[in-house]
Coordinates of C-alpha atoms in Angstrom, one line a residue:
Chain A
M8 CA -28.1 -0.5 6.4
P9 CA -30.6 0.6 3.8
E10 CA -33.3 -1.9 2.9
N11 CA -32.7 -4.0 -0.2
P12 CA -29.6 -2.1 -1.2
S13 CA -29.2 -3.9 -4.5
A14 CA -32.4 -2.4 -6.0
I15 CA -31.4 0.6 -8.0
T16 CA -34.1 2.0 -10.2
R17 CA -33.8 3.9 -13.5
E18 CA -35.1 6.9 -11.6
Q19 CA -32.4 6.7 -9.1
V20 CA -29.7 6.4 -11.8
A21 CA -31.2 9.5 -13.5
H22 CA -31.0 11.3 -10.2
L23 CA -27.4 10.3 -9.7
G24 CA -26.7 11.5 -13.2
R25 CA -28.2 14.9 -12.4
L26 CA -26.1 15.1 -9.2
A27 CA -23.0 14.2 -11.0
R28 CA -23.7 16.4 -14.0
L29 CA -23.9 13.6 -16.5
S30 CA -26.5 13.9 -19.2
L31 CA -27.2 10.2 -19.5
T32 CA -29.0 8.6 -22.5
E33 CA -32.0 6.3 -22.2
D34 CA -29.7 3.3 -23.0
E35 CA -27.3 4.3 -20.3
L36 CA -30.1 4.5 -17.7
D37 CA -31.0 0.9 -18.5
R38 CA -27.5 -0.4 -18.5
Y39 CA -26.2 1.5 -15.4
S40 CA -29.2 0.6 -13.2
A41 CA -28.5 -3.1 -13.8
Q42 CA -24.7 -2.8 -13.4
L43 CA -24.8 -0.5 -10.4
A44 CA -27.3 -2.9 -8.7
D45 CA -24.8 -5.8 -9.2
I46 CA -21.9 -3.7 -7.9
V47 CA -23.7 -2.4 -4.9
A48 CA -24.9 -5.9 -4.0
A49 CA -21.3 -7.0 -4.0
V50 CA -19.7 -4.1 -2.1
A51 CA -22.5 -4.1 0.5
R52 CA -20.5 -6.9 2.2
V53 CA -18.5 -4.3 4.1
T54 CA -21.5 -3.9 6.5
E55 CA -20.9 -7.5 7.7
V56 CA -17.7 -6.7 9.6
A57 CA -18.1 -2.9 10.3
T58 CA -19.2 -3.2 13.9
P59 CA -19.6 0.0 16.0
D60 CA -16.4 -0.7 18.0
V61 CA -14.2 -0.3 14.9
P62 CA -13.0 3.2 14.3
A63 CA -13.0 4.6 10.7
T64 CA -9.8 5.2 8.8
S65 CA -10.0 7.8 6.1
H66 CA -6.3 7.9 5.1
P67 CA -3.4 5.5 5.3
M68 CA -1.0 7.9 7.1
P69 CA -1.7 9.9 10.3
L70 CA -2.2 13.3 8.7
Q71 CA -1.8 16.7 10.3
N72 CA -2.3 20.1 8.9
V73 CA 0.8 21.3 6.9
F74 CA 1.6 24.9 7.0
R75 CA 4.1 27.1 5.2
E76 CA 5.0 30.8 5.5
D77 CA 2.5 32.9 3.7
V78 CA 4.9 34.6 1.2
P79 CA 4.1 35.6 -2.4
R80 CA 5.6 33.2 -5.0
P81 CA 5.6 33.2 -8.7
S82 CA 2.6 31.5 -10.3
L83 CA 1.1 31.0 -13.7
T84 CA 0.6 34.2 -15.7
Q85 CA -2.9 35.1 -16.8
Q86 CA -2.0 34.1 -20.3
Q87 CA -0.9 30.7 -19.2
A88 CA -3.9 30.1 -17.0
L89 CA -6.2 31.0 -19.8
G90 CA -4.1 29.3 -22.5
D91 CA -6.1 26.0 -22.5
A92 CA -9.6 27.5 -21.7
P93 CA -12.3 26.4 -24.1
D94 CA -13.4 30.0 -24.2
A95 CA -11.8 33.2 -22.8
Q96 CA -12.7 36.9 -23.1
E97 CA -11.0 40.0 -21.8
G98 CA -8.6 38.1 -19.7
R99 CA -11.2 35.9 -18.1
F100 CA -12.8 32.5 -18.5
R101 CA -16.0 32.9 -20.5
V102 CA -18.8 30.7 -19.2
P103 CA -22.3 29.9 -20.4
R104 CA -25.1 31.8 -18.6
I105 CA -25.3 30.9 -14.9
L106 CA -28.8 32.3 -14.3
D107 CA -32.1 31.5 -15.9
E108 CA -33.4 34.1 -18.4
E109 CA -34.8 37.3 -16.9
Chain B
M15 CA 16.0 -13.1 -30.0
R16 CA 18.1 -13.1 -26.9
A17 CA 20.6 -10.3 -26.6
D18 CA 24.2 -11.3 -26.2
R19 CA 24.7 -11.1 -22.5
S20 CA 28.0 -12.9 -22.3
S21 CA 29.6 -10.0 -20.5
A22 CA 27.1 -10.3 -17.7
G23 CA 27.8 -14.0 -17.3
A24 CA 30.5 -15.7 -15.4
D25 CA 31.7 -13.0 -13.0
T26 CA 28.4 -11.5 -11.8
N27 CA 25.9 -14.2 -12.7
G28 CA 23.1 -11.7 -12.4
P29 CA 21.1 -9.0 -14.2
D30 CA 22.8 -6.3 -12.2
A31 CA 26.0 -6.1 -14.2
D32 CA 26.6 -2.4 -14.9
G33 CA 29.2 -2.9 -17.5
W34 CA 29.3 -3.8 -21.1
D35 CA 32.9 -5.1 -21.6
A36 CA 32.3 -6.9 -24.9
P37 CA 34.7 -5.2 -27.2
G38 CA 33.9 -4.2 -30.8
E39 CA 30.4 -3.8 -32.1
L40 CA 27.8 -2.0 -30.0
P41 CA 24.9 -4.0 -28.7
D42 CA 21.3 -3.2 -29.6
L43 CA 20.8 -0.3 -27.2
T44 CA 17.1 -1.1 -26.7
R45 CA 17.9 -4.5 -25.2
L46 CA 20.1 -3.1 -22.4
T47 CA 19.1 -2.3 -18.8
A48 CA 19.1 1.2 -17.6
A49 CA 22.2 0.3 -15.4
Q50 CA 24.0 -0.9 -18.5
L51 CA 23.1 2.1 -20.5
S52 CA 24.2 4.3 -17.6
D53 CA 27.6 2.7 -17.8
L54 CA 27.9 3.1 -21.5
L55 CA 26.8 6.7 -21.3
G56 CA 29.1 7.5 -18.4
N57 CA 32.1 6.1 -20.3
A58 CA 31.1 8.0 -23.4
V59 CA 30.8 4.7 -25.4
V60 CA 27.4 6.0 -26.7
S61 CA 25.8 9.4 -26.6
A62 CA 22.4 10.2 -25.1
R63 CA 21.2 11.1 -28.5
E64 CA 22.1 7.7 -29.9
V65 CA 20.3 6.0 -27.1
A66 CA 17.2 8.2 -27.5
Q67 CA 17.2 7.7 -31.3
A68 CA 17.5 3.9 -30.9
H69 CA 14.4 3.9 -28.7
L70 CA 12.5 6.3 -30.9
D71 CA 13.3 4.0 -33.9
R72 CA 12.1 1.0 -31.9
I73 CA 8.9 2.8 -31.1
G74 CA 8.4 3.7 -34.8
E75 CA 8.9 0.0 -35.6
V76 CA 6.6 -1.7 -33.1
D77 CA 4.2 0.8 -31.5
A78 CA 1.6 0.6 -34.3
D79 CA 1.1 -3.0 -33.0
I80 CA 1.6 -2.4 -29.3
H81 CA 0.0 1.1 -28.9
A82 CA 1.9 1.8 -25.7
F83 CA 2.2 5.5 -26.4
L84 CA -0.5 8.1 -26.7
H85 CA 2.1 10.8 -27.6
V86 CA 5.7 10.5 -28.6
D87 CA 7.7 13.6 -28.0
A88 CA 10.6 12.9 -30.3
E89 CA 11.7 16.5 -30.6
G90 CA 11.7 17.1 -26.8
A91 CA 13.5 13.8 -26.2
L92 CA 16.3 14.5 -28.6
A93 CA 16.7 18.0 -27.3
A94 CA 16.9 16.7 -23.7
A95 CA 19.4 14.1 -24.9
D96 CA 21.6 16.7 -26.6
A97 CA 21.6 18.8 -23.4
I98 CA 22.8 15.8 -21.5
D99 CA 25.5 15.1 -24.1
A100 CA 26.6 18.8 -23.9
A101 CA 26.7 18.7 -20.1
R102 CA 28.7 15.6 -20.1
A103 CA 31.2 17.0 -22.6
G104 CA 31.4 20.0 -20.4
G105 CA 32.4 17.9 -17.4
E106 CA 29.2 18.7 -15.4
P107 CA 28.4 16.1 -12.7
L108 CA 25.4 14.0 -13.8
G109 CA 23.1 11.6 -12.1
A110 CA 23.3 7.8 -12.6
L111 CA 20.3 7.8 -15.0
A112 CA 21.3 10.9 -17.1
G113 CA 20.6 10.1 -20.7
V114 CA 18.5 7.0 -20.1
P115 CA 15.1 7.1 -21.8
L116 CA 11.8 6.7 -20.0
A117 CA 8.1 6.4 -20.8
L118 CA 5.8 8.5 -18.7
K119 CA 2.2 7.5 -17.8
D120 CA -0.2 10.0 -19.3
V121 CA -1.7 10.8 -15.9
L122 CA 1.3 13.0 -14.9
T123 CA 1.5 16.5 -16.2
M124 CA 4.4 17.5 -18.4
Q125 CA 4.6 21.2 -19.4
G126 CA 3.7 21.8 -23.0
V127 CA 3.2 18.1 -23.8
P128 CA -0.4 16.7 -24.2
T129 CA -1.7 15.0 -21.1
T130 CA -5.0 13.2 -21.6
C131 CA -5.3 10.6 -18.8
G132 CA -6.7 8.4 -21.5
S133 CA -9.8 10.6 -21.6
R134 CA -11.5 12.6 -24.4
I135 CA -12.3 15.3 -21.8
L136 CA -8.6 16.2 -21.8
E137 CA -7.9 15.7 -25.5
G138 CA -5.4 18.3 -26.6
W139 CA -4.7 19.7 -23.2
R140 CA -1.2 20.9 -22.8
P141 CA -0.5 21.4 -19.1
P142 CA 1.1 24.7 -18.1
Y143 CA 3.3 23.0 -15.4
D144 CA 5.4 19.9 -14.7
A145 CA 4.3 17.3 -12.1
T146 CA 7.0 17.0 -9.4
V147 CA 7.8 13.5 -10.7
T148 CA 8.3 15.0 -14.2
R149 CA 10.5 17.8 -12.8
R150 CA 12.6 15.3 -10.9
L151 CA 13.0 13.1 -14.0
R152 CA 14.2 16.1 -15.9
E153 CA 16.6 17.1 -13.1
A154 CA 18.0 13.6 -13.1
G155 CA 18.7 14.0 -16.8
I156 CA 16.3 11.2 -17.7
V157 CA 15.1 11.6 -21.3
I158 CA 11.3 11.4 -21.5
L159 CA 10.2 9.7 -24.8
G160 CA 6.5 10.3 -24.5
K161 CA 3.3 9.7 -22.6
T162 CA 1.9 6.2 -22.2
N163 CA -1.6 4.8 -22.6
M164 CA -3.8 3.9 -19.7
D165 CA -7.4 3.2 -18.7
E166 CA -9.3 6.4 -18.5
F167 CA -8.3 8.3 -15.3
A168 CA -6.6 5.1 -14.2
M169 CA -9.9 3.2 -13.8
G170 CA -9.3 -0.3 -15.1
S171 CA -7.1 -3.4 -15.2
S172 CA -6.7 -3.8 -19.0
T173 CA -6.2 -0.4 -20.7
E174 CA -9.3 -1.2 -22.7
H175 CA -11.0 1.7 -20.9
S176 CA -8.7 4.2 -22.7
A177 CA -10.6 6.5 -25.0
Y178 CA -7.8 6.1 -27.5
G179 CA -8.0 2.3 -27.9
P180 CA -6.3 -0.5 -25.9
T181 CA -2.6 -1.3 -25.6
R182 CA -1.6 -4.8 -26.6
N183 CA 0.5 -7.2 -24.6
P184 CA 3.9 -7.8 -26.3
W185 CA 3.8 -11.4 -25.2
A186 CA 0.6 -12.0 -27.2
L187 CA -1.1 -9.3 -29.1
D188 CA -4.6 -10.5 -28.5
R189 CA -4.0 -10.2 -24.7
I190 CA -4.4 -7.3 -22.3
P191 CA -1.2 -5.6 -21.0
G192 CA -2.8 -5.0 -17.6
G193 CA -4.1 -1.7 -16.3
S194 CA -4.4 1.0 -15.7
G195 CA -0.7 1.4 -16.5
G196 CA -0.7 -1.1 -19.4
G197 CA 1.1 1.4 -21.7
S198 CA 4.1 1.8 -19.4
A199 CA 4.4 -1.9 -18.8
A200 CA 4.0 -2.8 -22.5
A201 CA 6.6 -0.1 -23.5
L202 CA 9.1 -1.9 -21.2
A203 CA 8.2 -5.4 -22.4
A204 CA 8.4 -4.3 -26.1
F205 CA 11.8 -2.8 -25.5
E206 CA 10.5 0.7 -26.4
A207 CA 12.0 2.1 -23.1
P208 CA 14.1 0.7 -20.3
L209 CA 12.3 2.7 -17.6
A210 CA 8.7 3.9 -17.1
I211 CA 6.6 5.6 -14.5
G212 CA 3.3 4.2 -13.4
T213 CA 0.7 5.1 -10.8
D214 CA -0.9 2.6 -8.5
T215 CA -4.3 3.2 -6.8
G216 CA -5.3 -0.5 -6.5
G217 CA -2.7 -2.3 -8.5
S218 CA -2.1 -0.2 -11.6
I219 CA 1.7 -0.6 -11.4
R220 CA 1.9 -4.2 -10.1
Q221 CA -0.8 -6.0 -12.2
P222 CA 0.5 -4.7 -15.5
A223 CA 4.1 -5.6 -14.4
A224 CA 2.9 -9.1 -13.6
V225 CA 1.1 -9.8 -16.9
T226 CA 4.0 -8.3 -19.0
G227 CA 6.9 -10.0 -17.2
T228 CA 8.3 -6.7 -15.9
V229 CA 9.1 -5.2 -12.5
G230 CA 7.0 -2.5 -10.8
V231 CA 6.9 -0.9 -7.4
K232 CA 4.2 0.9 -5.5
P233 CA 6.2 2.9 -3.0
T234 CA 4.9 3.7 0.5
Y235 CA 2.0 6.1 0.4
G236 CA 3.5 9.6 0.4
A237 CA 7.0 8.6 -0.6
V238 CA 6.6 10.0 -4.1
S239 CA 4.9 13.4 -4.6
R240 CA 1.4 13.4 -6.0
Y241 CA 1.7 17.1 -7.2
G242 CA 0.8 17.0 -10.9
L243 CA -0.6 13.5 -10.7
V244 CA -4.2 13.9 -11.9
A245 CA -6.0 12.4 -8.9
L246 CA -8.2 9.3 -9.0
A247 CA -8.5 8.6 -5.3
S248 CA -6.3 10.9 -3.3
S249 CA -5.9 8.6 -0.2
L250 CA -4.8 5.6 -2.4
D251 CA -2.9 7.1 -5.4
Q252 CA 0.9 6.6 -5.5
A253 CA 3.3 7.1 -8.4
G254 CA 6.1 4.6 -8.7
P255 CA 9.0 3.1 -10.8
C256 CA 8.7 0.4 -13.5
A257 CA 11.6 -1.3 -15.3
R258 CA 12.8 -4.7 -16.5
T259 CA 15.1 -5.4 -13.6
V260 CA 15.0 -4.9 -9.8
L261 CA 18.1 -2.7 -9.9
D262 CA 16.7 -0.4 -12.6
T263 CA 13.5 -0.1 -10.7
A264 CA 15.5 0.9 -7.6
L265 CA 17.6 3.5 -9.5
L266 CA 14.4 5.1 -10.7
H267 CA 12.7 4.9 -7.3
A268 CA 15.6 6.9 -5.8
A269 CA 15.3 9.5 -8.6
I270 CA 11.7 10.3 -8.0
A271 CA 11.1 9.7 -4.2
G272 CA 11.5 12.2 -1.4
H273 CA 9.7 15.0 0.3
D274 CA 7.9 17.6 -1.7
P275 CA 6.4 20.8 -0.1
M276 CA 3.9 21.0 -3.0
D277 CA 2.1 17.8 -1.7
S278 CA 0.8 18.1 1.8
T279 CA 0.6 14.3 2.1
S280 CA 4.2 13.9 1.1
L281 CA 6.3 12.1 3.8
T282 CA 9.2 13.9 5.4
D283 CA 11.0 10.7 6.3
P284 CA 14.3 10.0 4.4
V285 CA 13.9 7.6 1.5
P286 CA 15.2 4.1 2.4
D287 CA 18.3 3.0 0.6
V288 CA 16.6 1.1 -2.2
V289 CA 19.6 1.1 -4.5
G290 CA 21.8 -0.3 -1.9
A291 CA 19.3 -3.0 -1.1
A292 CA 19.0 -3.9 -4.8
R293 CA 22.8 -4.2 -5.1
T294 CA 23.0 -6.5 -2.0
P295 CA 20.1 -8.8 -2.4
D296 CA 19.9 -11.4 0.4
V297 CA 17.0 -13.2 2.1
A298 CA 19.0 -15.4 4.5
G299 CA 17.4 -15.3 7.9
M300 CA 14.5 -13.1 6.7
R301 CA 11.0 -14.0 7.8
I302 CA 8.7 -14.1 4.8
G303 CA 5.0 -14.4 5.4
L304 CA 2.7 -16.3 3.0
V305 CA -0.7 -14.6 3.1
R306 CA -3.2 -17.5 3.4
E307 CA -6.1 -15.4 2.0
L308 CA -4.2 -14.5 -1.2
G309 CA -3.4 -17.3 -3.6
G310 CA -5.7 -20.3 -3.2
E311 CA -9.0 -20.8 -4.7
G312 CA -9.8 -18.6 -7.7
Y313 CA -6.1 -18.4 -8.8
Q314 CA -5.1 -19.9 -12.1
A315 CA -3.3 -23.3 -11.8
G316 CA -0.1 -22.0 -13.5
V317 CA 0.0 -19.0 -11.3
R318 CA -0.2 -21.1 -8.2
Q319 CA 2.4 -23.5 -9.5
R320 CA 5.0 -20.8 -10.3
F321 CA 4.3 -19.1 -7.0
A322 CA 4.9 -22.4 -5.0
E323 CA 8.2 -22.8 -6.9
A324 CA 9.2 -19.3 -5.9
V325 CA 8.4 -20.0 -2.3
A326 CA 10.6 -23.1 -2.4
L327 CA 13.3 -21.1 -3.9
L328 CA 13.2 -18.4 -1.2
E329 CA 13.4 -21.2 1.4
R330 CA 16.5 -22.6 -0.3
L331 CA 18.0 -19.1 -0.2
G332 CA 17.7 -19.2 3.5
A333 CA 14.4 -17.4 4.1
D334 CA 12.2 -18.5 7.0
V335 CA 8.8 -18.8 5.3
V336 CA 5.8 -18.7 7.7
E337 CA 2.1 -18.6 7.0
V338 CA 0.1 -15.5 8.1
S339 CA -3.6 -14.9 8.1
C340 CA -5.3 -11.6 7.2
P341 CA -9.0 -12.4 7.5
S342 CA -10.2 -8.9 6.7
F343 CA -8.6 -9.0 3.2
E344 CA -11.8 -10.8 2.1
Y345 CA -13.5 -7.5 2.4
A346 CA -10.8 -5.3 0.9
L347 CA -12.2 -5.4 -2.7
A348 CA -15.7 -4.3 -1.4
A349 CA -14.2 -1.5 0.7
Y350 CA -12.1 -0.4 -2.2
Y351 CA -15.0 -0.1 -4.6
L352 CA -16.8 2.2 -2.2
I353 CA -13.8 4.3 -1.1
L354 CA -12.3 4.7 -4.6
P355 CA -15.5 5.8 -6.4
S356 CA -16.4 8.1 -3.5
E357 CA -13.0 9.9 -3.8
A358 CA -13.1 9.7 -7.6
S359 CA -16.6 11.3 -7.9
S360 CA -15.3 14.2 -5.9
N361 CA -11.9 14.5 -7.7
L362 CA -13.5 14.3 -11.2
A363 CA -16.0 17.1 -10.4
K364 CA -13.3 19.5 -11.6
F365 CA -13.7 18.4 -15.2
D366 CA -16.5 20.8 -16.0
G367 CA -15.6 22.3 -19.3
I368 CA -14.9 25.8 -17.9
R369 CA -11.2 26.3 -17.4
Y370 CA -9.5 23.7 -19.7
G371 CA -10.4 20.6 -21.7
L372 CA -13.5 19.8 -23.7
R373 CA -16.6 21.9 -23.8
V374 CA -19.7 20.6 -25.5
G375 CA -23.1 22.2 -26.3
D376 CA -22.2 25.9 -25.6
D377 CA -24.5 27.3 -28.3
G378 CA -25.5 30.4 -26.4
T379 CA -28.9 29.1 -25.4
R380 CA -27.9 26.5 -22.8
S381 CA -27.1 27.2 -19.1
V382 CA -23.7 26.4 -17.6
E383 CA -25.2 23.3 -15.9
E384 CA -26.5 22.0 -19.1
V385 CA -23.2 22.6 -20.8
M386 CA -21.3 20.8 -17.9
S387 CA -23.6 17.8 -18.1
L388 CA -23.3 17.6 -21.9
T389 CA -19.5 18.0 -21.7
R390 CA -19.1 15.3 -19.0
E391 CA -21.5 13.0 -20.8
A392 CA -19.5 13.3 -24.1
G393 CA -16.0 13.5 -22.4
F394 CA -16.2 10.5 -20.0
G395 CA -16.2 6.8 -21.0
A396 CA -18.5 4.1 -19.5
E397 CA -16.2 3.0 -16.7
V398 CA -15.6 6.5 -15.5
K399 CA -19.3 7.3 -15.5
R400 CA -20.1 4.0 -13.6
R401 CA -17.6 4.9 -10.9
I402 CA -18.7 8.5 -10.6
M403 CA -22.3 7.4 -10.1
L404 CA -21.3 4.6 -7.7
G405 CA -19.3 7.2 -5.6
T406 CA -22.2 9.7 -5.8
Y407 CA -24.5 6.9 -4.6
A408 CA -22.2 5.8 -1.7
L409 CA -21.8 9.4 -0.5
S410 CA -25.5 10.4 -0.8
S411 CA -27.6 11.0 2.2
G412 CA -29.1 7.9 3.7
Y413 CA -26.3 5.6 2.3
Y414 CA -23.2 7.4 3.5
D415 CA -22.9 5.6 6.9
A416 CA -23.7 2.2 5.6
Y417 CA -21.4 2.3 2.6
Y418 CA -18.6 4.9 2.8
G419 CA -18.6 4.7 6.6
S420 CA -18.4 0.9 6.8
A421 CA -15.7 0.8 4.1
Q422 CA -13.6 3.1 6.2
Q423 CA -14.0 0.8 9.1
V424 CA -12.9 -2.1 7.0
R425 CA -9.8 -0.1 6.2
T426 CA -9.0 -0.1 9.9
L427 CA -9.4 -3.8 10.0
I428 CA -7.1 -4.3 7.1
Q429 CA -4.4 -2.1 8.7
R430 CA -4.7 -4.2 11.8
D431 CA -4.3 -7.4 9.8
F432 CA -1.1 -6.0 8.3
A433 CA 0.2 -4.9 11.7
A434 CA -0.3 -8.4 13.0
A435 CA 1.2 -10.0 10.0
F436 CA 4.3 -7.8 10.1
A437 CA 4.8 -8.8 13.7
Q438 CA 5.4 -12.3 12.4
A439 CA 7.2 -11.5 9.1
D440 CA 9.6 -9.0 7.6
V441 CA 7.8 -9.1 4.3
L442 CA 4.6 -10.7 2.9
I443 CA 4.3 -12.5 -0.4
S444 CA 1.5 -13.6 -2.7
P445 CA 0.8 -13.9 -6.4
T446 CA 0.3 -10.4 -7.9
A447 CA -2.7 -11.3 -9.9
P448 CA -5.1 -14.3 -10.0
T449 CA -4.5 -15.0 -13.7
T450 CA -2.1 -14.3 -16.5
A451 CA -3.0 -11.8 -19.2
F452 CA -6.6 -12.4 -20.4
R453 CA -7.9 -11.8 -23.9
L454 CA -8.9 -8.3 -25.0
G455 CA -12.6 -7.9 -24.7
E456 CA -13.0 -10.9 -22.4
K457 CA -14.1 -8.9 -19.3
L458 CA -15.0 -5.6 -20.8
D459 CA -18.7 -5.9 -20.3
D460 CA -18.5 -7.4 -16.8
P461 CA -17.2 -4.7 -14.4
L462 CA -17.2 -7.1 -11.4
A463 CA -15.1 -9.7 -13.2
M464 CA -12.6 -6.9 -14.2
Y465 CA -12.4 -5.7 -10.6
L466 CA -11.3 -9.1 -9.4
N467 CA -8.0 -8.7 -11.1
D468 CA -6.9 -6.5 -8.3
V469 CA -8.0 -8.7 -5.4
A470 CA -4.4 -9.3 -4.2
T471 CA -3.0 -5.8 -4.8
I472 CA -5.8 -3.6 -3.3
P473 CA -5.2 -4.3 0.5
V474 CA -1.8 -2.6 0.1
N475 CA -3.3 0.6 -1.1
L476 CA -5.9 0.7 1.6
A477 CA -3.1 0.4 4.2
G478 CA -0.5 2.6 2.5
N479 CA 2.3 -0.1 2.5
A480 CA 4.9 -0.6 -0.2
A481 CA 4.8 -3.5 -2.6
M482 CA 6.6 -4.9 -5.7
S483 CA 5.7 -7.2 -8.5
L484 CA 8.4 -9.2 -10.3
P485 CA 8.3 -12.0 -12.9
I486 CA 8.7 -15.5 -11.6
G487 CA 8.1 -17.5 -14.8
L488 CA 5.6 -18.4 -17.5
A489 CA 2.4 -20.3 -16.7
P490 CA 2.7 -23.8 -18.3
E491 CA -0.9 -23.7 -19.7
D492 CA -0.6 -20.5 -21.7
G493 CA 3.1 -19.5 -21.8
L494 CA 2.3 -16.1 -20.3
P495 CA 4.2 -14.3 -17.5
V496 CA 3.3 -14.8 -13.8
G497 CA 4.2 -12.1 -11.2
L498 CA 5.0 -12.4 -7.5
Q499 CA 4.0 -9.7 -5.1
I500 CA 6.3 -8.7 -2.2
I501 CA 4.7 -6.4 0.5
A502 CA 6.7 -4.4 3.0
P503 CA 5.6 -2.2 5.9
A504 CA 5.3 1.5 5.2
M505 CA 8.8 3.2 4.9
A506 CA 10.5 -0.2 4.5
D507 CA 10.6 -0.1 0.7
D508 CA 14.2 -1.3 0.7
R509 CA 13.0 -4.8 1.8
L510 CA 11.2 -5.2 -1.5
Y511 CA 14.4 -4.7 -3.4
R512 CA 16.4 -7.0 -1.1
V513 CA 14.0 -9.9 -1.5
G514 CA 13.1 -9.1 -5.1
G515 CA 16.8 -8.8 -6.0
A516 CA 17.6 -12.2 -4.5
L517 CA 14.8 -13.9 -6.3
E518 CA 15.6 -12.2 -9.6
R519 CA 19.3 -13.2 -9.4
T520 CA 18.5 -16.8 -8.7
L521 CA 16.0 -17.0 -11.5
F522 CA 18.4 -15.2 -13.9
Q523 CA 20.9 -18.0 -13.3
R524 CA 18.3 -20.6 -13.9
W525 CA 17.0 -19.1 -17.1
G526 CA 20.4 -17.8 -18.3
G527 CA 18.9 -14.3 -18.6
L528 CA 15.9 -12.2 -17.8
L529 CA 12.4 -13.7 -18.4
I530 CA 11.6 -10.7 -20.6
E531 CA 14.2 -11.8 -23.1
Q532 CA 11.9 -14.7 -23.9
V533 CA 9.2 -12.3 -25.2
P534 CA 8.3 -13.5 -28.8
D535 CA 9.5 -11.6 -31.8
L536 CA 6.7 -9.2 -32.6
S537 CA 7.0 -9.6 -36.4
S538 CA 6.3 -13.4 -36.1
Q539 CA 3.5 -13.2 -33.6
Q540 CA 0.3 -12.7 -35.5
R541 CA 1.1 -15.8 -37.6
I542 CA 1.9 -18.1 -34.6
P543 CA -1.2 -18.4 -32.4
R544 CA -0.3 -19.1 -28.8
T545 CA -1.6 -22.1 -27.0
S546 CA -4.1 -21.5 -24.3
D547 CA -6.3 -23.3 -21.9
D548 CA -9.4 -21.4 -21.2
T549 CA -10.8 -23.7 -18.6
T550 CA -8.1 -22.8 -16.1
R551 CA -8.9 -19.1 -16.6
Q552 CA -12.5 -19.5 -15.5
A553 CA -11.4 -20.2 -12.0
A554 CA -10.8 -16.6 -11.3
R555 CA -14.2 -15.4 -12.3

């Protein structure tokens, strides 16, 4: 396991915020670094019993791919799909710019 | 305060009496069970409109104090009730619950009706489609009164993490109603609805049921469709029925369960006969396992006392009570708080301010990434941000194997513990929650203390089993409800109702009614402070 897992720095929290698309405030960086450190220290206990011979379980039920016939079905109209969009234009979602200037 | 239940007395001696044979004046419709309402509706003693209106009036009267509802759909409810009345007048065949009102947790979509998940990021969103649960409720003729309050995206055990303010516990307005489904449980306990839908990812149906003196069931994973249930953690989430009696809970369970092609994790197995089990409760000869790891140290004294009494009662009813050990449960909470945030951080990535919901900071100068970050920063509350970051951390390179990987291994160990326990017992029991309802604000700034509320309910979600919470009395030290949890193997949901029904029937005879009928009159509550003993509550910290 990682060394000293309970140490979570402000910088790490800021990085997590960027990864998770959260524009955190200075106050939040302080608060979350302390709280996340406490929580991580508590949950790191899982490593005590997770020995290599234990297989992982990702889901409670044995899952298999579920297929259906590929036939067209009615779906939302364009108007319905755009009905709750924060911004729409010419039958499409309008988004802020996705590339840097120039 | 007690409703006149004389008709449910001598002959049946239980809460399951369908009939209302008292002649003359109609009872207060909001005090009846769904089964009793069903009987009155079926015999045309009352109309669905009258029943819906009585509950809407009750909501108008008490919900300013309780805040169980985020949105009341009076118009839609009355229109649905009128449609049921017309269908009945026309002789159309109707389901058992046709015309019975229900409160729907705000995490399930309902076409055209606001669905917020308790979050600002979805404020004003009106989904263009019904969840499968919602569709099945409509098809059963159940009248949906509105959407109930919840911790934001179902993250919490108190509803205090709702962006729209907390729900209050009808037993004591300064206490939490549990969470995340505190709104649904409080609506039942305040007689605003006889039925409600909850969702349970780590205890969000069972813990609110326990602290409000109501009944709630987390069905087997995959038994109820997740289509239209806004996902928190997809491998743990399960919608389920909530009510004030075991039979009502079973009737609702039967109405919403069953295979759904729209959910690829939906079970194809037939739904067990939960209604039949609720109608023929019996524990004679049943092997009931006491889980050694759930219920000792850290549990409030009054919770332990009521639980011990319930165990003795089950033995007197002929159950064979044995102790079982599940040593890995000690690690369940830790595994859960790695698996859940990991899945949640991925599921909640879709709230990006592009296709629906809130958008913040789109002033023409900012990039889409900046707008997303500002939107999510403004739209999500503190607990949601905490868990998104915890999940992002657990899944990040260098930590994935140690945290998420180990947690998944613990999940295997917990499944093995359950398998071994169910080799010795038909069902397992424990207290549902370590304490009775705590005070609003008490644990709000201590995330780890809040997480401990679900220590007894979480193992069930990790393994995918079925479980129920039902009321077993009031804790002597604070006069607040205590819940008992019954756990059954996957696809044996009927056992919950057989055992729960037997316990409920016996307690009903002892109390001369349901526990919930002892809930204090709301109008007198703020003037009569409840007694409490804070020292016993510290034990669970």
